[in-house]
Structure formats: structure tokens, C-alpha cells
XYZ file of C-alpha atoms in Angstrom:
210
model
C 125.138 52.541 181.179
C 126.899 55.904 180.688
C 125.708 56.171 177.098
C 122.127 55.479 178.121
C 122.358 58.140 180.829
C 123.713 60.622 178.299
C 120.871 59.746 175.932
C 118.241 60.428 178.590
C 119.790 63.560 180.088
C 120.897 65.174 176.844
C 119.423 68.703 176.927
C 117.970 68.060 180.386
C 119.518 70.087 183.203
C 116.623 70.622 185.616
C 114.465 67.801 186.951
C 111.253 68.781 188.768
C 110.786 66.530 191.806
C 107.281 65.994 193.141
C 104.890 63.764 195.038
C 101.460 63.134 193.531
C 98.171 61.895 194.915
C 95.661 61.608 192.036
C 95.344 61.142 188.290
C 93.969 64.581 187.462
C 96.790 66.475 189.155
C 99.415 64.146 187.697
C 98.395 64.754 184.094
C 97.933 68.490 184.582
C 101.338 68.929 186.220
C 103.026 66.971 183.445
C 101.339 69.061 180.744
C 102.202 72.314 182.535
C 105.872 71.326 182.665
C 105.909 70.422 178.975
C 104.194 73.697 178.083
C 106.927 75.479 180.048
C 109.665 73.754 178.086
C 110.612 70.953 180.496
C 109.876 67.417 179.306
C 111.166 65.522 182.324
C 109.857 64.907 185.820
C 110.732 62.772 188.801
C 107.811 61.290 190.719
C 108.848 60.265 194.199
C 107.564 57.089 195.796
C 106.825 58.935 199.039
C 103.087 58.452 198.506
C 101.149 55.241 197.913
C 100.115 56.634 194.533
C 103.673 57.148 193.236
C 104.027 54.010 191.131
C 100.510 54.358 189.729
C 101.215 58.006 188.866
C 104.218 56.971 186.802
C 102.144 54.400 184.932
C 99.279 56.778 184.222
C 101.455 59.727 183.167
C 103.560 57.557 180.875
C 100.424 56.090 179.328
C 98.763 59.475 178.783
C 101.862 61.484 177.795
C 104.394 59.022 176.359
C 106.755 61.781 175.205
C 107.590 62.856 178.759
C 110.741 61.457 180.365
C 109.690 60.231 183.783
C 111.799 59.019 186.650
C 110.969 57.271 189.904
C 112.495 58.978 192.921
C 113.039 58.042 196.551
C 113.608 54.433 195.498
C 115.102 52.682 198.518
C 114.375 48.965 198.002
C 114.673 46.403 195.195
C 110.886 45.958 195.319
C 110.318 49.671 194.668
C 112.907 49.581 191.892
C 111.207 46.690 190.107
C 107.718 48.165 190.618
C 108.788 51.495 189.097
C 110.388 49.794 186.102
C 107.234 47.760 185.500
C 105.200 50.977 185.664
C 107.263 52.462 182.835
C 109.814 54.659 184.587
C 112.569 55.832 182.229
C 115.070 56.200 185.051
C 115.462 55.487 188.760
C 116.768 57.843 191.443
C 117.644 56.831 194.991
C 118.409 59.099 197.988
C 121.126 56.677 199.079
C 122.029 53.093 198.287
C 122.634 49.593 199.540
C 124.832 47.029 197.831
C 121.703 45.009 197.063
C 120.144 48.006 195.314
C 123.360 48.796 193.432
C 123.627 45.199 192.242
C 120.055 45.224 190.944
C 120.589 48.580 189.242
C 123.810 47.368 187.638
C 122.115 44.263 186.270
C 119.078 46.205 185.064
C 118.762 47.951 181.716
C 117.167 50.908 183.487
C 119.182 54.097 183.908
C 119.854 54.666 187.607
C 121.273 57.551 189.621
C 122.354 56.117 192.986
C 122.347 58.610 195.830
C 125.581 59.467 197.662
C 126.573 61.897 200.395
C 130.141 60.882 201.294
C 133.358 59.965 199.474
C 133.065 56.423 200.857
C 129.606 56.015 199.339
C 130.965 57.361 196.062
C 133.656 54.683 196.066
C 131.118 51.911 196.681
C 128.962 53.133 193.803
C 132.026 53.267 191.568
C 132.744 49.618 192.359
C 129.449 48.793 190.645
C 130.326 50.867 187.596
C 128.384 54.049 188.359
C 130.084 57.346 187.561
C 127.005 59.576 187.366
C 125.390 59.920 190.758
C 122.818 61.837 192.751
C 124.271 64.089 195.456
C 121.792 64.427 198.318
C 121.184 66.538 200.329
C 123.433 68.865 198.355
C 123.072 72.153 200.226
C 123.262 70.541 203.658
C 126.470 68.768 202.640
C 128.181 71.988 201.643
C 126.754 72.528 198.196
C 129.092 74.187 195.712
C 132.126 73.880 197.992
C 131.528 70.158 198.503
C 131.313 69.534 194.760
C 134.464 71.550 194.095
C 136.324 69.618 196.785
C 135.198 66.171 195.646
C 136.262 66.828 192.058
C 139.912 66.466 193.083
C 139.845 62.789 194.106
C 137.017 61.902 191.685
C 137.585 63.923 188.479
C 135.669 61.443 186.331
C 132.414 61.664 188.279
C 129.391 63.803 187.502
C 126.499 64.562 189.796
C 122.821 65.425 189.794
C 122.566 67.717 192.808
C 119.323 67.736 194.800
C 118.303 68.982 198.213
C 118.075 72.722 198.777
C 118.267 73.632 195.079
C 116.193 76.669 194.063
C 115.840 79.004 191.113
C 118.308 81.280 192.924
C 121.193 78.813 193.164
C 120.525 76.314 190.359
C 122.715 78.177 187.882
C 125.690 78.097 190.278
C 125.430 74.313 190.461
C 124.986 73.885 186.722
C 128.071 75.996 186.074
C 130.259 73.341 187.744
C 131.944 70.896 185.377
C 131.048 67.909 187.568
C 127.306 68.705 187.712
C 125.169 67.524 184.794
C 121.766 68.352 186.256
C 119.921 69.529 189.349
C 116.660 68.385 190.857
C 114.199 70.279 192.972
C 110.632 70.778 194.064
C 110.592 74.530 193.472
C 108.993 74.100 190.036
C 106.038 72.163 191.412
C 105.325 73.405 194.955
C 102.510 71.650 196.752
C 100.575 74.901 197.224
C 100.302 75.331 193.445
C 99.266 71.728 192.911
C 96.646 71.934 195.661
C 95.238 75.155 194.190
C 95.462 73.659 190.692
C 97.496 76.647 189.495
C 98.764 74.945 186.351
C 99.635 78.205 184.596
C 101.879 79.209 187.501
C 103.710 75.880 187.277
C 104.096 76.427 183.545
C 105.654 79.833 184.225
C 108.077 78.343 186.776
C 109.103 75.740 184.213
C 109.587 78.460 181.613
C 111.723 80.430 184.067
C 113.929 77.395 184.625
C 114.172 76.808 180.875
C 115.275 80.401 180.332
C 117.799 80.112 183.137
C 119.590 77.356 181.265
C 119.884 79.487 178.153
C 121.551 82.441 179.879
């Protein structure tokens, strides 16, 4: 599992997180991100269209790495995999979901917010996890503190991440990526401001090179 995660997230440090509602917007957002230098996106399953969006984007733009986010049930997990998701992200976890993820060949980032949840995820063999909601939990200080008892773990931090604090998270040795909606704000999608999204993606790409 670790090797597959490394294969997917090699050279990926920022994951745009978004909810989508129609085919046209989905394709345009994906192309804007790619044009801005980011070839990964996480489509949340917060809307009824989420699974279909994954299928349609993957079919139209096969080179993009696409994840399914806000996966909370085994049914959602299996539906996202069938739609072509390259990886699965959950805001939290249940043992049933962890068991399915462990037995699946699909890369999964289980969500955690406490040391106890970390330990449960570790029991199922996961050592790369999603920390959510990162800022509300203490952000940088939380990650520094949790490194002591769990030095082998690495996190994808989401929740409250912006262009202004992303670099601070990425500078930590136990953070391998961050996720956020700042690259694809709803106001830009609704106004179909694809060039603005491209510029936000480019800004994030440049941030990683500093």
C-alpha cells in the first residue's frame, strides 16, 4: 500500500478539493488545474453528482489523478472505485471502512483527528493518513506534537489550509501533502472563471518550488 501511495503522490503536494454539479464545469475545472500545473483533484461526494463527475472527468481527461473525497461508507467507497477514482479520502473512519480499504487495491487516506484514531488506522496497516480538520485541531502545533509518539506516520492535512499557510504545513517532515478548496472556490466555478482557477493553480505550483 505504501508504495502505491508514493507512486500516486510523487510530485503532488497540493490537492484541490471541490464539489461539482455538472459535466461542463467538471471538465473545465480539471483542464484549468492542469493548465496551472496541478494534475490532481479530489472530488467530494457531498453532491449527488460526485461519483458521476469522477467517471466523466476520468473518461475525458485520463491523465488527471482523481480522488474521491468525503467517503464515509463502504457503498460510497465501492461506487467511487467503480467510477475510476485513483484514490479514496475519508474525513474519518470506521473499522468496516478500514477493513474494506485494506482489502482493496485502491489507495486510501483514512481520516483521523485523535491519537486513538491514528492507532486504530495503524492496526489496519495505514501509515499515511488524512488529518482533518487540521487547523481546528491545532494545525502545525498538533502535527509537531504527534510526531513524537508516531514518528513513522505522514499526513495529508486538510481543513483550514490556504495559500497563506500551506507552505508551513508542507515544511513539516510528517506532512506529505495538503488539501484545500482555495484553488477552486465556488464563486469562480459559478462565474465560470476558468482562467482565475488556472492562476490559483499556478500560484500553488510556484509555492512548492520556493
